[in-house]
mmCIF file with all atom_site columns, C-alpha atoms in Angstrom:
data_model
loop_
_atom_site.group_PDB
_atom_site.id
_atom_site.type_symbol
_atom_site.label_atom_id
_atom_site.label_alt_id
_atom_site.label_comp_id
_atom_site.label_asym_id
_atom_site.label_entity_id
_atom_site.label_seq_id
_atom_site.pdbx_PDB_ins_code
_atom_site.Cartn_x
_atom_site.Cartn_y
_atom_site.Cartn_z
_atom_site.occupancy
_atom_site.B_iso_or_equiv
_atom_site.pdbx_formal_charge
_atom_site.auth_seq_id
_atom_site.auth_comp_id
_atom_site.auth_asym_id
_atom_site.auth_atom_id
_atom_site.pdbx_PDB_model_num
ATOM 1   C CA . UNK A 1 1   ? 0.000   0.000  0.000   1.00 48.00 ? 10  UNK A CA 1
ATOM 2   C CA . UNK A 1 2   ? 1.589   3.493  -0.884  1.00 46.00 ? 11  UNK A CA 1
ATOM 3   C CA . UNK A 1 3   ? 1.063   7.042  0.952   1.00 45.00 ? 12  UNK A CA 1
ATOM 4   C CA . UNK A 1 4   ? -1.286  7.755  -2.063  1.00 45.00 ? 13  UNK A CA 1
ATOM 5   C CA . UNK A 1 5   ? -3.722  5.308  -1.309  1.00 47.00 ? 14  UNK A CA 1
ATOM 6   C CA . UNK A 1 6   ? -3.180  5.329  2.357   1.00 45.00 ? 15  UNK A CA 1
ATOM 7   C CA . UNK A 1 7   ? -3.964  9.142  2.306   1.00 45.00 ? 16  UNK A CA 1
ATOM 8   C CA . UNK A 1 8   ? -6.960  8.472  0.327   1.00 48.00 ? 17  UNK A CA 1
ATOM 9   C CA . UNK A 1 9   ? -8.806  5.477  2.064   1.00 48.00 ? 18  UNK A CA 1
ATOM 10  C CA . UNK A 1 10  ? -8.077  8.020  5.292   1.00 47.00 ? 19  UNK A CA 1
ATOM 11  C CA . UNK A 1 11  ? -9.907  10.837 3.315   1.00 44.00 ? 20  UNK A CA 1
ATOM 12  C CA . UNK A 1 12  ? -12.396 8.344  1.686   1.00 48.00 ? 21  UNK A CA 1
ATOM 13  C CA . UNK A 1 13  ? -13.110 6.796  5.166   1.00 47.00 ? 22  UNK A CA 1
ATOM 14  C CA . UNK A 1 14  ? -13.394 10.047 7.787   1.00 44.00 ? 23  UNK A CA 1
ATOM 15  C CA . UNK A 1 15  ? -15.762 11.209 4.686   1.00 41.00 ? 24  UNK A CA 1
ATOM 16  C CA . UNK A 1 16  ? -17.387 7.697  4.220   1.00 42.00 ? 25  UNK A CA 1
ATOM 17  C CA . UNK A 1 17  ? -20.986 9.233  5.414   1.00 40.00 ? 26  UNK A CA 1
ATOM 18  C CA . UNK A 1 18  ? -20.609 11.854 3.654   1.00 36.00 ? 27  UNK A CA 1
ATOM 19  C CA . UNK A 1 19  ? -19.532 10.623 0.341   1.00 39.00 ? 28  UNK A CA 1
ATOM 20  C CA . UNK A 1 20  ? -21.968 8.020  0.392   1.00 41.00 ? 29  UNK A CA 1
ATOM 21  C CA . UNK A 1 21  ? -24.819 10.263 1.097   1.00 41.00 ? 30  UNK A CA 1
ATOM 22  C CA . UNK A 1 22  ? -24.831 8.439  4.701   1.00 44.00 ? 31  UNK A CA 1
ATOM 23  C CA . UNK A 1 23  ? -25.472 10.540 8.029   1.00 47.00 ? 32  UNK A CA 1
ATOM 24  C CA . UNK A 1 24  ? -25.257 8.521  11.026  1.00 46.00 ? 33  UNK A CA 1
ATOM 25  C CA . UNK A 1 25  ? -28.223 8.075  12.806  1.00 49.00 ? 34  UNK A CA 1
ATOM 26  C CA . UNK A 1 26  ? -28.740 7.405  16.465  1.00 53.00 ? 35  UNK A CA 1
ATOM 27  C CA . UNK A 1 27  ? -27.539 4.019  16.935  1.00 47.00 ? 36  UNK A CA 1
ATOM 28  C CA . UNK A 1 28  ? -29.869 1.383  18.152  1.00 57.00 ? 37  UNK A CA 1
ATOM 29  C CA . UNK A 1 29  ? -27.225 0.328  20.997  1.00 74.00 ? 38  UNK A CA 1
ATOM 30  C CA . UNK A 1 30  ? -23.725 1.999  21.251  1.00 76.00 ? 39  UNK A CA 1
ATOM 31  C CA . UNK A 1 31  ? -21.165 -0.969 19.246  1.00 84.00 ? 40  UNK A CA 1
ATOM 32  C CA . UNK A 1 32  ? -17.976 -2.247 21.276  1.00 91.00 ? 41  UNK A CA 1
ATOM 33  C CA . UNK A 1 33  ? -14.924 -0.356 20.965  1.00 92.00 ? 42  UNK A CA 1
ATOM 34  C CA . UNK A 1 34  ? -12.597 -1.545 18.876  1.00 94.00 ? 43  UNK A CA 1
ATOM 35  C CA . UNK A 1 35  ? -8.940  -2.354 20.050  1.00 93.00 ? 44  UNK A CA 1
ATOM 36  C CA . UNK A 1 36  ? -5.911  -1.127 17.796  1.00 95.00 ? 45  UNK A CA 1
ATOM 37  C CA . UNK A 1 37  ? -4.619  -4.620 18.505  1.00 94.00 ? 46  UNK A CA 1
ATOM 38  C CA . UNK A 1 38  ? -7.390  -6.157 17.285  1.00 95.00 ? 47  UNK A CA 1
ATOM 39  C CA . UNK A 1 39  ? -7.366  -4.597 13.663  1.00 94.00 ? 48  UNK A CA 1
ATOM 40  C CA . UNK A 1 40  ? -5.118  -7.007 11.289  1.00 95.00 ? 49  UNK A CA 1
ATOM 41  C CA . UNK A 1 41  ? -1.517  -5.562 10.286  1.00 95.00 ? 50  UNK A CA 1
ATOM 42  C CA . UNK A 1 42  ? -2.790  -4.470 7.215   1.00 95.00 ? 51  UNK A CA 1
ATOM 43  C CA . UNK A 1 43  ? -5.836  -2.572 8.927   1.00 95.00 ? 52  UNK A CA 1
ATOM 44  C CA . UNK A 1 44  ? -3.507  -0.868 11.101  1.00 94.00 ? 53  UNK A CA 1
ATOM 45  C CA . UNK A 1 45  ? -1.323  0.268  8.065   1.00 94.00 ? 54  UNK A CA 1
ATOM 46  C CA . UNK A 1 46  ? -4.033  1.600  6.325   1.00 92.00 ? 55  UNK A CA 1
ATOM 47  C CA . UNK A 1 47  ? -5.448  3.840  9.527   1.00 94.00 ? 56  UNK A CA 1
ATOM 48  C CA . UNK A 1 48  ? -2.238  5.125  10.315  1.00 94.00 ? 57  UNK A CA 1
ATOM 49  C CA . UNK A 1 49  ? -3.386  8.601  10.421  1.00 92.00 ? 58  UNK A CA 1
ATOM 50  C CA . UNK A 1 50  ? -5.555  7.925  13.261  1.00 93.00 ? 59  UNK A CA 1
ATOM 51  C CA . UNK A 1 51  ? -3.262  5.406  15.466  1.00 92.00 ? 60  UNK A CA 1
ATOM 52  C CA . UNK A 1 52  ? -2.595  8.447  18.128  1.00 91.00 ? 61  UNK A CA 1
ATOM 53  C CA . UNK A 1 53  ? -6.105  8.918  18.496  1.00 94.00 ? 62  UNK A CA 1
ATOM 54  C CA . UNK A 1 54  ? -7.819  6.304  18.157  1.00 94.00 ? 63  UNK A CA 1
ATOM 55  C CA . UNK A 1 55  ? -8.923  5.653  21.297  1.00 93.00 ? 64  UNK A CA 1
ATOM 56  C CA . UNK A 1 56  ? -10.406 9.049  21.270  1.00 94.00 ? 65  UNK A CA 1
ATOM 57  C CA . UNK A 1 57  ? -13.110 8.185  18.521  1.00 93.00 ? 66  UNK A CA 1
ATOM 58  C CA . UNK A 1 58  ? -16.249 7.329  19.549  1.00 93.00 ? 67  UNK A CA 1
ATOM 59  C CA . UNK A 1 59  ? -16.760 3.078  18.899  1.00 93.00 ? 68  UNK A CA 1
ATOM 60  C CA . UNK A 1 60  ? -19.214 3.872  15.903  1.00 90.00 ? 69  UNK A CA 1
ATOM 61  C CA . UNK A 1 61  ? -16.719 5.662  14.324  1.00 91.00 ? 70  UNK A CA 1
ATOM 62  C CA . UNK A 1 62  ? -14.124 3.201  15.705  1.00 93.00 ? 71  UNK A CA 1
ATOM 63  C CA . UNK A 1 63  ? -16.088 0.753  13.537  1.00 93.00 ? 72  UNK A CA 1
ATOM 64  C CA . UNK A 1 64  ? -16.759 2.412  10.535  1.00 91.00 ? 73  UNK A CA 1
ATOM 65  C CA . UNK A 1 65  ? -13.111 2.973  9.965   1.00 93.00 ? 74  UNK A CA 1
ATOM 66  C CA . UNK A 1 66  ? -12.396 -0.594 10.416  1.00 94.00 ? 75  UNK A CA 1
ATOM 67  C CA . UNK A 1 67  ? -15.266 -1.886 8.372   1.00 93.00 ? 76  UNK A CA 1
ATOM 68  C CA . UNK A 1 68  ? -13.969 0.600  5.735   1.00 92.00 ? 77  UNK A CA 1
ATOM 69  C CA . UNK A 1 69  ? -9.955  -0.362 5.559   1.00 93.00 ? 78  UNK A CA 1
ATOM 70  C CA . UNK A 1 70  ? -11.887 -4.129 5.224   1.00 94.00 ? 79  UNK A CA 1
ATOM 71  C CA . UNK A 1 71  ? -13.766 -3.161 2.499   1.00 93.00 ? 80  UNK A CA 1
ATOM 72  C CA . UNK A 1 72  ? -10.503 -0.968 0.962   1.00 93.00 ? 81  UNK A CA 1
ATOM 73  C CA . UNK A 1 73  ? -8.533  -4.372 1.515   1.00 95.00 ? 82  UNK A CA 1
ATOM 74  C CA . UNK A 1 74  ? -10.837 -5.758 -0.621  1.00 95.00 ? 83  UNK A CA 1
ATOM 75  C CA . UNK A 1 75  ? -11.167 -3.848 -3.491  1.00 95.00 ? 84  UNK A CA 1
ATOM 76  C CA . UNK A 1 76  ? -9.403  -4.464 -6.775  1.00 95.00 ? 85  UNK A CA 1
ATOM 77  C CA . UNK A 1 77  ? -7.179  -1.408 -7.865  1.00 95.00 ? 86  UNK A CA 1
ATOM 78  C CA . UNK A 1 78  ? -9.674  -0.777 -10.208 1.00 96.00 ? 87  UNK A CA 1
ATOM 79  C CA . UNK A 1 79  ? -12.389 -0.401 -7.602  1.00 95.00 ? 88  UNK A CA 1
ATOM 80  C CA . UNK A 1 80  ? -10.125 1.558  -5.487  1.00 94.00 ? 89  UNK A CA 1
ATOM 81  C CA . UNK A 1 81  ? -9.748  4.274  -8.573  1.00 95.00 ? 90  UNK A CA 1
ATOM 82  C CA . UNK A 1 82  ? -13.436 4.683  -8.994  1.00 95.00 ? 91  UNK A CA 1
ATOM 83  C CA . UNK A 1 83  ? -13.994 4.989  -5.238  1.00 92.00 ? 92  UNK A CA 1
ATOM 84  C CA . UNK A 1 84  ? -11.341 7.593  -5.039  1.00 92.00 ? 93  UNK A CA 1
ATOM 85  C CA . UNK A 1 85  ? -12.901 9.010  -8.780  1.00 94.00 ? 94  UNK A CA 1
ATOM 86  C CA . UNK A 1 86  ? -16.217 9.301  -7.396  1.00 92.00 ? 95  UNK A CA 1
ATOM 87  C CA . UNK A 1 87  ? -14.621 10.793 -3.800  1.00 89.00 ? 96  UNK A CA 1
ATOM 88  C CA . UNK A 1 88  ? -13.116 13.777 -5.964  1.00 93.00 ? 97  UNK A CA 1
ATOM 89  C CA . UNK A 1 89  ? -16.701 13.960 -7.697  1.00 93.00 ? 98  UNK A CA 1
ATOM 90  C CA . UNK A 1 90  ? -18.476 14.336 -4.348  1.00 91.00 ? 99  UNK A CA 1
ATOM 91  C CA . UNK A 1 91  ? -16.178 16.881 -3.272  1.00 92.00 ? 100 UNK A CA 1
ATOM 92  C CA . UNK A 1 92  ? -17.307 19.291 -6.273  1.00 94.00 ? 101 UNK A CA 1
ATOM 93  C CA . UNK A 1 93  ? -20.158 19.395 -5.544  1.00 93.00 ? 102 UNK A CA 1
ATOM 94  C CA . UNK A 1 94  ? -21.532 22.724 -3.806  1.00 94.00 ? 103 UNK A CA 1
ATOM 95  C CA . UNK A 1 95  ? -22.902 21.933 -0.023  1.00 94.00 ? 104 UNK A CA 1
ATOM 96  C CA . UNK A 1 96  ? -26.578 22.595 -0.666  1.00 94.00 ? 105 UNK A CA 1
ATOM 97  C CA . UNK A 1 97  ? -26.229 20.131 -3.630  1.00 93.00 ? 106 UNK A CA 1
ATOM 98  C CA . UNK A 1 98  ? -24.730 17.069 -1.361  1.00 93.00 ? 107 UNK A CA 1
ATOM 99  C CA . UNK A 1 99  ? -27.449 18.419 1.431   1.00 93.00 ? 108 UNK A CA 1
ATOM 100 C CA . UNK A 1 100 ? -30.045 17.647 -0.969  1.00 92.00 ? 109 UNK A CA 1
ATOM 101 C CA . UNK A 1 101 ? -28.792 14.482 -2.152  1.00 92.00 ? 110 UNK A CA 1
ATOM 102 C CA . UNK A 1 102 ? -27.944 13.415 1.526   1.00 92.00 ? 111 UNK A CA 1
ATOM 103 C CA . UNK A 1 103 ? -31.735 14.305 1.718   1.00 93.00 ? 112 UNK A CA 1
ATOM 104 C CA . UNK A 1 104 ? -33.074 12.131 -1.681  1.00 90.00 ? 113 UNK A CA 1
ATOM 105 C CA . UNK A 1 105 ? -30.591 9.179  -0.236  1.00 90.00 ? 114 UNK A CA 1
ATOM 106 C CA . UNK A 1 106 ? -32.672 8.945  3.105   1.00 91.00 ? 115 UNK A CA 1
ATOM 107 C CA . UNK A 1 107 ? -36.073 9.009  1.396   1.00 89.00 ? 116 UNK A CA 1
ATOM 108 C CA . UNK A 1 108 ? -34.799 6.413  -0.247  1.00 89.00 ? 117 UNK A CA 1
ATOM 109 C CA . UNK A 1 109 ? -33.705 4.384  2.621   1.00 90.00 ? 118 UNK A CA 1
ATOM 110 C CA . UNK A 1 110 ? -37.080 4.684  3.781   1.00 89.00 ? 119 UNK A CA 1
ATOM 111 C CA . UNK A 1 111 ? -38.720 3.332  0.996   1.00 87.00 ? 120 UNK A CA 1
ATOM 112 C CA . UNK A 1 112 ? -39.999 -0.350 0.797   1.00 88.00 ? 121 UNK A CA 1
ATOM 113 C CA . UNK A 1 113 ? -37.905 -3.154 -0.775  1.00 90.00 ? 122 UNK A CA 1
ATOM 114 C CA . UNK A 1 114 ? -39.607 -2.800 -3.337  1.00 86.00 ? 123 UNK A CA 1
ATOM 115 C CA . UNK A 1 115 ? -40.302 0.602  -3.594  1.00 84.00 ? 124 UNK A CA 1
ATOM 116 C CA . UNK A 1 116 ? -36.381 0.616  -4.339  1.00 88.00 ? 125 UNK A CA 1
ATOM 117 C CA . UNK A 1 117 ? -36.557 -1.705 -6.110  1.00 87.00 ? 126 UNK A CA 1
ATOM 118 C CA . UNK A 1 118 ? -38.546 0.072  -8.723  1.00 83.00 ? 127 UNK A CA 1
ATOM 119 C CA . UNK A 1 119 ? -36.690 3.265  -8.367  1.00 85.00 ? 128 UNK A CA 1
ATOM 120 C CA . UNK A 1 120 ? -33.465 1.533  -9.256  1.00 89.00 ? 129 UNK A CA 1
ATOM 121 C CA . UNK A 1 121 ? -35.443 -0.021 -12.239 1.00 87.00 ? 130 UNK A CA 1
ATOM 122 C CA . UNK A 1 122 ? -36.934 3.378  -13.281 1.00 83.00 ? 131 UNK A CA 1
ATOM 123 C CA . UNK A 1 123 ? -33.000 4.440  -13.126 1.00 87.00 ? 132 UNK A CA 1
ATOM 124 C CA . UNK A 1 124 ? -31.605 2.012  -15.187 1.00 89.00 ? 133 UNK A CA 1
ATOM 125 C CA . UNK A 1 125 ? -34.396 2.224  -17.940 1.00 87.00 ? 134 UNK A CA 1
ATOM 126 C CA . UNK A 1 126 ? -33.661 6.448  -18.171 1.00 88.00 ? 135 UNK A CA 1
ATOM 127 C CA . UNK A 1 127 ? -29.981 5.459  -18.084 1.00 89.00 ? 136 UNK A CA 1
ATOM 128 C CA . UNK A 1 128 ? -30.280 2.625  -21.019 1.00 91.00 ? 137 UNK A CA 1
ATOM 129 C CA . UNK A 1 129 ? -31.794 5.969  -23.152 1.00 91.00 ? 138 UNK A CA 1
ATOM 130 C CA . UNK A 1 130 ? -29.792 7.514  -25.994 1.00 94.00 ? 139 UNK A CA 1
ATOM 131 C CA . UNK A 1 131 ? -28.536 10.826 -24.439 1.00 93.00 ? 140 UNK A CA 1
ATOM 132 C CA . UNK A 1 132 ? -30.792 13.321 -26.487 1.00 94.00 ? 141 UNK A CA 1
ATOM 133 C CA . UNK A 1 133 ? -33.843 11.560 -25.433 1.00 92.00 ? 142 UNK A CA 1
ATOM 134 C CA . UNK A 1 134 ? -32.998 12.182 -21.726 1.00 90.00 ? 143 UNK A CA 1
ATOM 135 C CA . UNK A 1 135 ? -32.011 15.171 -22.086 1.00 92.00 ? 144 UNK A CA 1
ATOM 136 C CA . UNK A 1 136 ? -35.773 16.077 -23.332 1.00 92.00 ? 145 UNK A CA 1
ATOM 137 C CA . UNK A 1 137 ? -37.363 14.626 -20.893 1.00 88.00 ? 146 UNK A CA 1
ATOM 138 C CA . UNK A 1 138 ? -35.422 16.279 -18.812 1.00 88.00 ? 147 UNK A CA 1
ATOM 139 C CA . UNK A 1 139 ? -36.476 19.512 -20.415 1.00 92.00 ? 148 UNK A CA 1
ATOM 140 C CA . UNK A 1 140 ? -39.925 18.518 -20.566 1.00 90.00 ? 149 UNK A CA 1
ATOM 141 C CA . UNK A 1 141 ? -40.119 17.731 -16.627 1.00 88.00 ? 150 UNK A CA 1
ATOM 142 C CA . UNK A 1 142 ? -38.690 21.206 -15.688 1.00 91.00 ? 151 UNK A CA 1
ATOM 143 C CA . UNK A 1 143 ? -40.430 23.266 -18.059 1.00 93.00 ? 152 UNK A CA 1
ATOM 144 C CA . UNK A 1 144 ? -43.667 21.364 -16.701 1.00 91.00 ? 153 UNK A CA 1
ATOM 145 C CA . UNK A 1 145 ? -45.876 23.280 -13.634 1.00 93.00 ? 154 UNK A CA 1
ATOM 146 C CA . UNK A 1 146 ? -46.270 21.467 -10.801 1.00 91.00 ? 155 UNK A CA 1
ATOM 147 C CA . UNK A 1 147 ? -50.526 20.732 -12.264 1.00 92.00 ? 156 UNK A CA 1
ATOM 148 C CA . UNK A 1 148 ? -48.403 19.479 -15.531 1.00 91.00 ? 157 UNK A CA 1
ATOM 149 C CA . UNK A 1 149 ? -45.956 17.287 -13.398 1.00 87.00 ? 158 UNK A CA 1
ATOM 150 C CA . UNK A 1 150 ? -49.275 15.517 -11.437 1.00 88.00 ? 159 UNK A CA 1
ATOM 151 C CA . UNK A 1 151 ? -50.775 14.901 -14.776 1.00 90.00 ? 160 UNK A CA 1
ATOM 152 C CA . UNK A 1 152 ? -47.263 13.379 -16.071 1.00 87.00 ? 161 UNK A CA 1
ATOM 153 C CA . UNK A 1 153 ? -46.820 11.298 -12.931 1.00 84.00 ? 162 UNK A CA 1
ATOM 154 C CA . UNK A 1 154 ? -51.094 10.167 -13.129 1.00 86.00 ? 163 UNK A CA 1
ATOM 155 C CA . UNK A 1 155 ? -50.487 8.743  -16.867 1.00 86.00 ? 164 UNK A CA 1
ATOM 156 C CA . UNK A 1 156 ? -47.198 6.785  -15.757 1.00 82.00 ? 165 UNK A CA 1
ATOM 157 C CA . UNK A 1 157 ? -49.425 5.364  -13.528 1.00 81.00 ? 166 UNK A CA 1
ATOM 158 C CA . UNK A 1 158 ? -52.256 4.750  -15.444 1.00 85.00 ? 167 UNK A CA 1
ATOM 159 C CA . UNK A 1 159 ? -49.896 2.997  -18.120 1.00 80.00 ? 168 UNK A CA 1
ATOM 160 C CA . UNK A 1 160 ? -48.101 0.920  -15.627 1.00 76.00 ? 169 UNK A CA 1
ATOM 161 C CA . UNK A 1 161 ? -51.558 -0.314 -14.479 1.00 79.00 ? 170 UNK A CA 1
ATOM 162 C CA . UNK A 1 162 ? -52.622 -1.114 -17.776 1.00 79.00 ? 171 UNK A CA 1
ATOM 163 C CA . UNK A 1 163 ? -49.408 -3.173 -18.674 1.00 74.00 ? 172 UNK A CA 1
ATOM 164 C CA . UNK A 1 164 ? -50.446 -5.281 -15.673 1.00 74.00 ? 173 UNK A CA 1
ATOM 165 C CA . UNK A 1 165 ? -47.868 -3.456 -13.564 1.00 69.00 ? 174 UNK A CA 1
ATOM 166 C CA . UNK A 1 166 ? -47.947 -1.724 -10.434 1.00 66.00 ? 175 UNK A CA 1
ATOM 167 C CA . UNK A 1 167 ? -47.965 1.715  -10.141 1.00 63.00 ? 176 UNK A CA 1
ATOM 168 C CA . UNK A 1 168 ? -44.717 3.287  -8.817  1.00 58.00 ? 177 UNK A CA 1
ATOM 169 C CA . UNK A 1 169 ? -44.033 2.122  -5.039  1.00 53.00 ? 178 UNK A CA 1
ATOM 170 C CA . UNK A 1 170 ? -44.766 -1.282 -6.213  1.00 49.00 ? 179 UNK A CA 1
ATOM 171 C CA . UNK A 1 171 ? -48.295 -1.356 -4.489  1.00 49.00 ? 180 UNK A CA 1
ATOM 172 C CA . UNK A 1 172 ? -51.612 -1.789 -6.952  1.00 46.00 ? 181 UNK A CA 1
ATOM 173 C CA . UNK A 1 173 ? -53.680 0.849  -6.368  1.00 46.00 ? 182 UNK A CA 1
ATOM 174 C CA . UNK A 1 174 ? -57.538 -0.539 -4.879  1.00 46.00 ? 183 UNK A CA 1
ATOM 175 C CA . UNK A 1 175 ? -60.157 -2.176 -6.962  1.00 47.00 ? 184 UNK A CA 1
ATOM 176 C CA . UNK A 1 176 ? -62.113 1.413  -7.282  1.00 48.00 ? 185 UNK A CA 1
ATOM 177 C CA . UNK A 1 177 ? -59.281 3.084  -8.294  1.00 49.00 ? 186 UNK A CA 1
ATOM 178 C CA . UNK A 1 178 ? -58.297 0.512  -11.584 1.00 43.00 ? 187 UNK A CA 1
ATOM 179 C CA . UNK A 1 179 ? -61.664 1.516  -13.245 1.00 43.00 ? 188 UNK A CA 1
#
């Protein structure tokens, strides 16, 4: 492991909420410490920047960090570049923007299963669309009022429903409501 990646699993790790749009919450029950000792030689090597004060971090945070340098320890050198890639990315972004995705990443650790379930298919079907296409829809959504936007979302619906799909959130709507 080389001071370049060293320096950036430290940075990628004392960000790690952050960068993954992941504010701790109030823990159910306060985790262990974790003992220096008990982190493997090539944990230890990897959190050298906090050795001094270690003991000084709260055991969440304690954990986190070790979780992390097992994950890092895992990666493939390619994995490692895109988490650093996508680190640097995160950091560009202005602090109201990463607020508001912090927000959008809760909601969507609130939703069902399968509520995110179909948000991650909804993703990957905009994604699989040529560029230009997306970009007009896009376009379309923001140039849309918000009576505009209800009517969009109401005829997604309605077509889902008439594929033999559920409606967005994965729940059919009642009987009364399919007429």
């Amino acid at each position: 492991m080389n001071g370049k990646h060293a320096l950036w699993l430290s940075l990628l790790l004392s960000a790690a909420g952050v960068a993954w749009g992941q504010e701790p919450g109030p823990p159910a029950a306060a985790p262990p410490p974790v003992n220096w000792s008990s982190l493997s030689e090539q944990q230890q090597k990897l959190l050298q920047n906090f050795h001094g004060k270690w003991d000084s971090l709260a055991p969440a945070r304690q954990q986190a960090l070790s979780n992390g340098a097992s994950r890092w320890l895992q990666m493939t050198p390619e994995q490692r570049d895109g988490a650093q890639d996508r680190f640097r990315n995160w950091q560009r972004i202005p602090p109201e923007q990463q607020s508001l995705i912090r927000q959008r990443w809760q909601r969507f650790q609130q939703l069902t299963p399968e509520q995110q379930a179909a948000v991650r298919q909804n993703f990957r079907a905009y994604s699989g669309l040529p560029q230009q296409q997306r970009q007009q829809l896009r376009q379309r959504w923001l140039r849309a009022t918000p009576q505009e936007r209800s009517q969009m979302l109401q005829n997604q619906r309605a077509r889902r429903i008439q594929r033999g799909l559920p409606p967005r959130g994965g729940r059919f709507p009642p009987p009364e409501e399919r007429r």
